[in-house]
Short mmCIF file of C-alpha atoms and ligand atoms in Angstrom, two decimals:
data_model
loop_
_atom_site.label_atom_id
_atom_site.label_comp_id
_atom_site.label_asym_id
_atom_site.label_seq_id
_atom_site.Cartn_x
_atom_site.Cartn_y
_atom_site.Cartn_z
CA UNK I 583 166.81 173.67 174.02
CA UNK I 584 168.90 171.58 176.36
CA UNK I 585 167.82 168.65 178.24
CA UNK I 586 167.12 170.10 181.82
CA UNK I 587 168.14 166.50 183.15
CA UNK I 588 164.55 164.35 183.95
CA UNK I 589 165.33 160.52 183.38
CA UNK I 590 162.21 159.61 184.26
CA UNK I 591 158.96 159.63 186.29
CA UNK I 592 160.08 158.33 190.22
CA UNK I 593 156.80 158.39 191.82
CA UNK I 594 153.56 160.17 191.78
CA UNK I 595 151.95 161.52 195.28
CA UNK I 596 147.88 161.84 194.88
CA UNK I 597 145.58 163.50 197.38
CA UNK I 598 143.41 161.16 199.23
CA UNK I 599 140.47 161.74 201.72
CA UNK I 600 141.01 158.62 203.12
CA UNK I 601 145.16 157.58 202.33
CA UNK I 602 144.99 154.22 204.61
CA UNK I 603 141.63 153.00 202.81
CA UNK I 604 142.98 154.01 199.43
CA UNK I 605 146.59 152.16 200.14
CA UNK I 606 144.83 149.11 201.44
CA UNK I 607 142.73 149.40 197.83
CA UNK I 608 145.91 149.74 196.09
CA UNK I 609 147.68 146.85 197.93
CA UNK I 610 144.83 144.37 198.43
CA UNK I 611 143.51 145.06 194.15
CA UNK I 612 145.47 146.38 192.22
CA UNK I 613 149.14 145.11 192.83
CA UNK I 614 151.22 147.63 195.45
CA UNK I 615 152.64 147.22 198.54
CA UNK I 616 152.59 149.10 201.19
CA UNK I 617 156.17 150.08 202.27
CA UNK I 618 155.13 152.94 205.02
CA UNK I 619 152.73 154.85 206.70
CA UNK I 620 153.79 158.13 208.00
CA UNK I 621 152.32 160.02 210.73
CA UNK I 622 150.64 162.43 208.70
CA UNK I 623 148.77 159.59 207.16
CA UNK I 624 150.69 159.54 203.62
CA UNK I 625 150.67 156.86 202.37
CA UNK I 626 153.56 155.54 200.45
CA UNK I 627 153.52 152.23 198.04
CA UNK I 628 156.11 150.20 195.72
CA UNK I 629 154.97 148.43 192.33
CA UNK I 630 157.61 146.20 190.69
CA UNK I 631 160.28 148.08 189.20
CA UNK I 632 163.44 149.68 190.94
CA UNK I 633 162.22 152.30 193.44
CA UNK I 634 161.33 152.34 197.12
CA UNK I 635 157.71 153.99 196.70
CA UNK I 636 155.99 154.57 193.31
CA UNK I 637 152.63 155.92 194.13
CA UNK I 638 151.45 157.78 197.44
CA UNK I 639 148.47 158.95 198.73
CA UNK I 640 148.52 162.29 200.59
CA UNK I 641 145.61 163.46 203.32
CA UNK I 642 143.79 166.07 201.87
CA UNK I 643 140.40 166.65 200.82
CA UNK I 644 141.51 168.45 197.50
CA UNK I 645 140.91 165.80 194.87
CA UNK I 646 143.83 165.52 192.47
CA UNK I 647 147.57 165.46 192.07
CA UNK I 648 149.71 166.41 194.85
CA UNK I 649 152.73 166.53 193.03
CA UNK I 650 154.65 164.42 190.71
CA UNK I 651 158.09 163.43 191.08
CA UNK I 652 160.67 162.81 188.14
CA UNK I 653 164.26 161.82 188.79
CA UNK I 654 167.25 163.42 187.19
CA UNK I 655 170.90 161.89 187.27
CA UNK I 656 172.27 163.67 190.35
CA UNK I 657 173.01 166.51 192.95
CA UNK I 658 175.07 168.21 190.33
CA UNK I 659 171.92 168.09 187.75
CA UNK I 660 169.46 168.93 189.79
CA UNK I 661 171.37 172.29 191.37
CA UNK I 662 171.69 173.08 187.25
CA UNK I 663 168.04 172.25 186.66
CA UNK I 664 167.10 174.89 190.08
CA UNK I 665 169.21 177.75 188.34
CA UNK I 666 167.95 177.38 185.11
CA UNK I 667 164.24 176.91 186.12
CA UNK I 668 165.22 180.07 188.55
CA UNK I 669 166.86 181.65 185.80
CA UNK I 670 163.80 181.26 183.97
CA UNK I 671 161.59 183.28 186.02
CA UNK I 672 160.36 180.00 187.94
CA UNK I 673 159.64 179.91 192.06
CA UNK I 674 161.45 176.94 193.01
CA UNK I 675 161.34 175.90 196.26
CA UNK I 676 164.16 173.55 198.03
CA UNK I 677 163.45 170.01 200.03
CA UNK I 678 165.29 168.06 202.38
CA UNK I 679 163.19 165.68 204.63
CA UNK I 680 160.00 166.49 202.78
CA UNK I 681 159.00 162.83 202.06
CA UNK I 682 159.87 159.25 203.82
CA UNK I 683 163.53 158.47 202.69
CA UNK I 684 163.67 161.07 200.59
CA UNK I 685 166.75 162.46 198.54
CA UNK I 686 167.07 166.43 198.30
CA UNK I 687 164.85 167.78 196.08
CA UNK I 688 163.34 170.73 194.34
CA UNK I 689 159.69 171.60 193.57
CA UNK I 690 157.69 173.80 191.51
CA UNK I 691 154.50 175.05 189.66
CA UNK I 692 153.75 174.18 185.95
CA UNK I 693 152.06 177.64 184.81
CA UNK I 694 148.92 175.37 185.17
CA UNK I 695 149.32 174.75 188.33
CA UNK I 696 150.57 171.37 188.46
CA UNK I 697 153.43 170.25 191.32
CA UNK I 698 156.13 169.04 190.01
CA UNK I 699 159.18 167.62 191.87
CA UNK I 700 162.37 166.93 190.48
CA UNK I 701 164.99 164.40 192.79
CA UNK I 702 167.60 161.76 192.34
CA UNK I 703 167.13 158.04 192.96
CA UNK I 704 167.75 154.90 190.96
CA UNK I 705 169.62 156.03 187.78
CA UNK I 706 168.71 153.60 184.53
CA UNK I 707 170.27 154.12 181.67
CA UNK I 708 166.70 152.09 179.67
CA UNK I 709 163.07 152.70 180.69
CA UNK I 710 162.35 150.70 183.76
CA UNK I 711 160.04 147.88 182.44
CA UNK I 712 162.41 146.74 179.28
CA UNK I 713 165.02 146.84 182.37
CA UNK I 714 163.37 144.53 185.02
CA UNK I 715 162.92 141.07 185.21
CA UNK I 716 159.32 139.86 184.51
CA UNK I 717 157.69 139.86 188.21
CA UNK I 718 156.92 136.21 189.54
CA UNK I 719 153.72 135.31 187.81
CA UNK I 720 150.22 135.58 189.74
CA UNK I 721 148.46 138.57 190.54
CA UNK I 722 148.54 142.60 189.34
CA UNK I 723 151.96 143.17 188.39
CA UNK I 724 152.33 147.49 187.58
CA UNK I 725 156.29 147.94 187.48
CA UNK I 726 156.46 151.64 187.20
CA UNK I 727 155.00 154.99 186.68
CA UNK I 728 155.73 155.73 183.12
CA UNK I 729 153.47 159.19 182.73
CA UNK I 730 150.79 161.04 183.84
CA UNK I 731 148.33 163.27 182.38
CA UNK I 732 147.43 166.69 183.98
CA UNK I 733 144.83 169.08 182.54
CA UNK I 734 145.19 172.43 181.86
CA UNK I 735 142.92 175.35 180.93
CA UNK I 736 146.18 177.40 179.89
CA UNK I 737 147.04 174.57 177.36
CA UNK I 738 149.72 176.87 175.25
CA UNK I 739 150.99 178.16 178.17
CA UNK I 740 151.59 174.74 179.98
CA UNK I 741 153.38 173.27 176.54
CA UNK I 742 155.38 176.26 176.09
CA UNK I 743 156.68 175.50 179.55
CA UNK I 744 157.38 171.63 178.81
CA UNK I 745 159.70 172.89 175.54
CA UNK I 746 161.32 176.22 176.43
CA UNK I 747 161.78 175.71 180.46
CA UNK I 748 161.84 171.93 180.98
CA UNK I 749 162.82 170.48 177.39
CA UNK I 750 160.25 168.42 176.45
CA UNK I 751 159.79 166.90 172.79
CA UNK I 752 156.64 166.55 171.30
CA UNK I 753 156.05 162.91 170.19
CA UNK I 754 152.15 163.36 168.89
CA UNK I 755 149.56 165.81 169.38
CA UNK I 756 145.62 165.43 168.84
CA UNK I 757 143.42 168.07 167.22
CA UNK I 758 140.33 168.64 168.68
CA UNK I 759 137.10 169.98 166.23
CA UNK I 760 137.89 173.06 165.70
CA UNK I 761 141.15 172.56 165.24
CA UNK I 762 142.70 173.17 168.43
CA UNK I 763 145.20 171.31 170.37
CA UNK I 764 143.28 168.94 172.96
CA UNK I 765 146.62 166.58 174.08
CA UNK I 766 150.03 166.91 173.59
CA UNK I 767 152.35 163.73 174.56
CA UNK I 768 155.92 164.78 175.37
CA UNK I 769 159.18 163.34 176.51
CA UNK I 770 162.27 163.90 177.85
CA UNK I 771 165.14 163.55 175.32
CA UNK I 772 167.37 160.91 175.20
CA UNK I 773 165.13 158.97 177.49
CA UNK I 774 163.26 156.70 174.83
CA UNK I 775 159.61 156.73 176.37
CA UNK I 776 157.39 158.10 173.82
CA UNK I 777 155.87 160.31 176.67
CA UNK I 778 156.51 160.97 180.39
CA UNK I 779 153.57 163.39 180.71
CA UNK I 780 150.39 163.94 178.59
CA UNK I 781 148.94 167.42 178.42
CA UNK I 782 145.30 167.62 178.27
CA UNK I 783 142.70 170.74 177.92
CA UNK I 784 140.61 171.57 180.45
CA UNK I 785 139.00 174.07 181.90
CA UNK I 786 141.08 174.23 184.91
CA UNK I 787 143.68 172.17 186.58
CA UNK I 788 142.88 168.84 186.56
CA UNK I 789 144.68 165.05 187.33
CA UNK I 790 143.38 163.22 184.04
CA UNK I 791 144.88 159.79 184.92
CA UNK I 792 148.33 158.42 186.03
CA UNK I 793 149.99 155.29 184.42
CA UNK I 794 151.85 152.05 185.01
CA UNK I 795 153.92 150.42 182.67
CA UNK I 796 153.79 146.49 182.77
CA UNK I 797 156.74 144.26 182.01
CA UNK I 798 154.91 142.01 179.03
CA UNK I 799 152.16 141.51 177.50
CA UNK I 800 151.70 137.75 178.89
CA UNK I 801 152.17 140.42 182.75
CA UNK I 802 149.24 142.81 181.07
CA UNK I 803 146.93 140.20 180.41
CA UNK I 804 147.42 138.35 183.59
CA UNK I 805 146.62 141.60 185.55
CA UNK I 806 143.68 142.16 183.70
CA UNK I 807 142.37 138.77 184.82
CA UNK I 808 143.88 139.44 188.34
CA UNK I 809 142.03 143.28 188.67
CA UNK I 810 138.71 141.81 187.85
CA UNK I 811 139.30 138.84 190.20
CA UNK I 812 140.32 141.32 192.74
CA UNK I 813 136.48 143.38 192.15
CA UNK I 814 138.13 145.82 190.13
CA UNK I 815 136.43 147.02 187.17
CA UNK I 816 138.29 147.07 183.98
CA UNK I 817 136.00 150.34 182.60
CA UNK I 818 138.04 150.45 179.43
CA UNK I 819 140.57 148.26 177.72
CA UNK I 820 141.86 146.33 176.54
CA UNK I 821 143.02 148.69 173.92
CA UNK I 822 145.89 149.81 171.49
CA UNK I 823 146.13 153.49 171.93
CA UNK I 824 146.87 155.60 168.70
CA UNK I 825 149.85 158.02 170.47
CA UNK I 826 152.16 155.91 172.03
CA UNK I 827 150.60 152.57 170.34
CA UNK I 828 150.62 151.07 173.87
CA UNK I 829 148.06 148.43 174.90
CA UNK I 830 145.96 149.91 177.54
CA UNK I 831 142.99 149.27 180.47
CA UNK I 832 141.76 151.27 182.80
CA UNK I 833 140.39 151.49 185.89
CA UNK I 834 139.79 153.50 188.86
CA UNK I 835 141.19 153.15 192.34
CA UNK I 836 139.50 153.83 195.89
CA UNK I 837 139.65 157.39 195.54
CA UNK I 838 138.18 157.56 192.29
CA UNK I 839 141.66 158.55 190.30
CA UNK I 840 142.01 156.94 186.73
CA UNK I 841 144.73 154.67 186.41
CA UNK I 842 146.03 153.13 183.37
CA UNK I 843 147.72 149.99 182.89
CA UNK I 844 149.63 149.81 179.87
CA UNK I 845 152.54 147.81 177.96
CA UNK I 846 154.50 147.96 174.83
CA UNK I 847 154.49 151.83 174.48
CA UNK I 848 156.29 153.09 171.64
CA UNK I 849 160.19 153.59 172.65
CA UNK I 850 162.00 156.48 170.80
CA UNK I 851 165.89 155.39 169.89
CA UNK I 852 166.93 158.58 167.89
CA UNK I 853 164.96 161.95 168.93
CA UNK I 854 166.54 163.82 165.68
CA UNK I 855 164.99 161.33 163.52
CA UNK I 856 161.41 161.20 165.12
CA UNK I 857 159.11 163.23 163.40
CA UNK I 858 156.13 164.19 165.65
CA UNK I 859 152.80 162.71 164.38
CA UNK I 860 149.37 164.63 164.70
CA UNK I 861 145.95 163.26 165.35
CA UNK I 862 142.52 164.37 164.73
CA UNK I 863 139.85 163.04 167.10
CA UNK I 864 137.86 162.53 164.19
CA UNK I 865 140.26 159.74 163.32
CA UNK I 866 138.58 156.77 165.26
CA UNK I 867 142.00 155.04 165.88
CA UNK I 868 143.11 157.92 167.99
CA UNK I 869 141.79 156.15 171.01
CA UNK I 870 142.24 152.58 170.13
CA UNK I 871 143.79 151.79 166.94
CA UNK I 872 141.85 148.18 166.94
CA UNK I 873 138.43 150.51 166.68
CA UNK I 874 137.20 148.71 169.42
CA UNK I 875 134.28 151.69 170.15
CA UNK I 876 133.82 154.56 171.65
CA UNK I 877 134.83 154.75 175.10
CA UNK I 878 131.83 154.47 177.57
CA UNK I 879 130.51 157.62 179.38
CA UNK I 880 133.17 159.01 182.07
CA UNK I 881 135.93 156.94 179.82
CA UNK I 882 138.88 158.44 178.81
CA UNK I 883 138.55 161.02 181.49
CA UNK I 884 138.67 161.45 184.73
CA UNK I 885 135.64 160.69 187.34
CA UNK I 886 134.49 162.21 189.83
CA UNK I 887 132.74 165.98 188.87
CA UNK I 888 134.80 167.85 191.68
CA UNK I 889 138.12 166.08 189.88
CA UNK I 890 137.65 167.61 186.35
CA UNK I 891 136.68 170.94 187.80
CA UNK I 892 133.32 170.77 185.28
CA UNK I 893 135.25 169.50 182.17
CA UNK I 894 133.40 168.13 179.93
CA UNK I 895 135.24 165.30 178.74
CA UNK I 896 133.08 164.07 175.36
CA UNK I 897 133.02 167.46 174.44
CA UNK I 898 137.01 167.52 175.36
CA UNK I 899 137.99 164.35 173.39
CA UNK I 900 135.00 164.81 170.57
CA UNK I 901 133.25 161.72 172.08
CA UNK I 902 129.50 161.12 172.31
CA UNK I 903 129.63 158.30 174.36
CA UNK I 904 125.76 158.32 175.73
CA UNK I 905 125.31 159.37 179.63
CA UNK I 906 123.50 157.49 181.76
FE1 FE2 A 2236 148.19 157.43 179.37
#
């Protein structure tokens, strides 16, 4: 399978009861700014890498992803990447002025029901964070959207999509109990990122959490002191995930989403050399190679009941983390 083109992840665009509240949140805490405010109400936010908006927050009561965007290298790739996901059997639908200072774009469904958008923008030929300056020093410092992780009750459906339509790679996978995939973590070739999305299995379509990339681990650390300054609570992390080996925290923003900060993720130089690893949750360092514990109740999962559409994430991941 070809490359269908994505370079990376450009922004993603979460639903938000309250957008302004859950901008200001993101601006005041947790290290965006706020670049514009449409009249709708979305929302739209830089971090510290190369784009003009990295996350945005969409009115609508529906809690979850709205869509995510990934960039490909230009008009002439993305027209290929429409016909082949048409040729494919795929509904793709065609954008011009769909989003502030947007570039044409295309959208469509993941078989699990996940938006995806695909666009041009800033073309970089490494991942964002190895190609930015470190930010001035002093406060939350996220740099880009790296991946995010969508749930999917469909699970073999949704990966056969990300191989045979969009040309994913594998990088790992994790076994649940019985034997069953739980997560894949996939990439785009020739893009180095160990993963730009993270499918999870659910019972439905679900937003699991979205991620940031810091520049260094001196930036990671003094954002973790900065979030908790700011009132945010660090509800895991720091850790050293086992797929993708990146140090991690998490948190949760205004609207309850799960974000993950993260640095030093595994880069991929030479796809036809990487050999795909597989995980078994009963391997402890699955979660955090440093076997720091299990993650606490509602870790490692999304929040809010009405977000996970009644998954039940210990059972999920193979956790027992005691509820409260
Ligand atoms: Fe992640």
């Amino acid at each position: 399978m070809s490359p269908i083109g994505i370079e990376r992840v450009n922004y993603i665009a979460l639903n938000a009861k309250d957008p302004e509240a859950a901008a200001k949140y993101a601006a005041e805490r947790l290290g965006f700014t706020i670049q514009h405010a449409a009249p709708d109400g979305t929302h739209y936010l830089s971090a510290h890498g190369v784009d003009r908006y990295s996350l945005v927050y969409k009115p609508g009561d529906a809690h979850g992803l709205h869509h995510v965007s990934y960039l490909v290298g230009d008009d002439q790739v993305l027209d290929q990447a429409g016909a082949r996901l048409e040729r494919a059997g795929v509904e793709v639908s065609r954008h011009l002025d769909h989003e502030w200072e947007a570039k044409p774009a295309l959208r469509f469904s993941t078989p699990g029901g996940h938006l995806i958008e695909f666009t041009t923008g800033v073309h970089t030929a490494i991942p964002v964070a190895h190609l930015v300056e470190a930010p001035k020093s002093g406060g939350a410092k996220p740099v880009v959207p790296d991946h995010v992780g969508v749930g999917t009750a469909d699970f073999d459906a949704e990966e056969k999509f990300m191989t045979d339509v969009l040309g994913q790679l594998h990088s790992s996978r994790i076994l649940g109990p019985d034997g069953a995939q739980i997560m894949s973590f996939m990439r785009s070739p020739g893009r180095y990122l160990y993963h730009d999305i993270v499918l999870v299995r659910t019972p439905g379509p679900a937003l699991h959490h979205i991620q940031f990339s810091l520049k260094n681990v001196d930036q990671f650390y003094e954002t973790a002191e900065a979030l908790q300054a700011n009132g945010v609570k660090i509800e895991w992390g720091p850790l050293r995930h086992g797929p993708g080996h990146n140090i991690a925290l998490y948190f949760r923003d205004a609207e309850g989403y799960w974000f993950e900060y993260s640095v030093e993720e595994e880069i991929i130089l030479h796809d036809p050399t990487y050999v795909p690893r597989t995980w078994t949750v009963a391997d402890p360092h699955v979660v955090d190679e440093w076997n720091s514990g299990q993650p606490p109740a509602e870790l490692m999962g999304p929040p809010p009941a009405d977000a996970l559409l009644g998954t039940d994430l210990d059972e999920t991941f193979g956790t027992k983390a005691a509820q409260s």
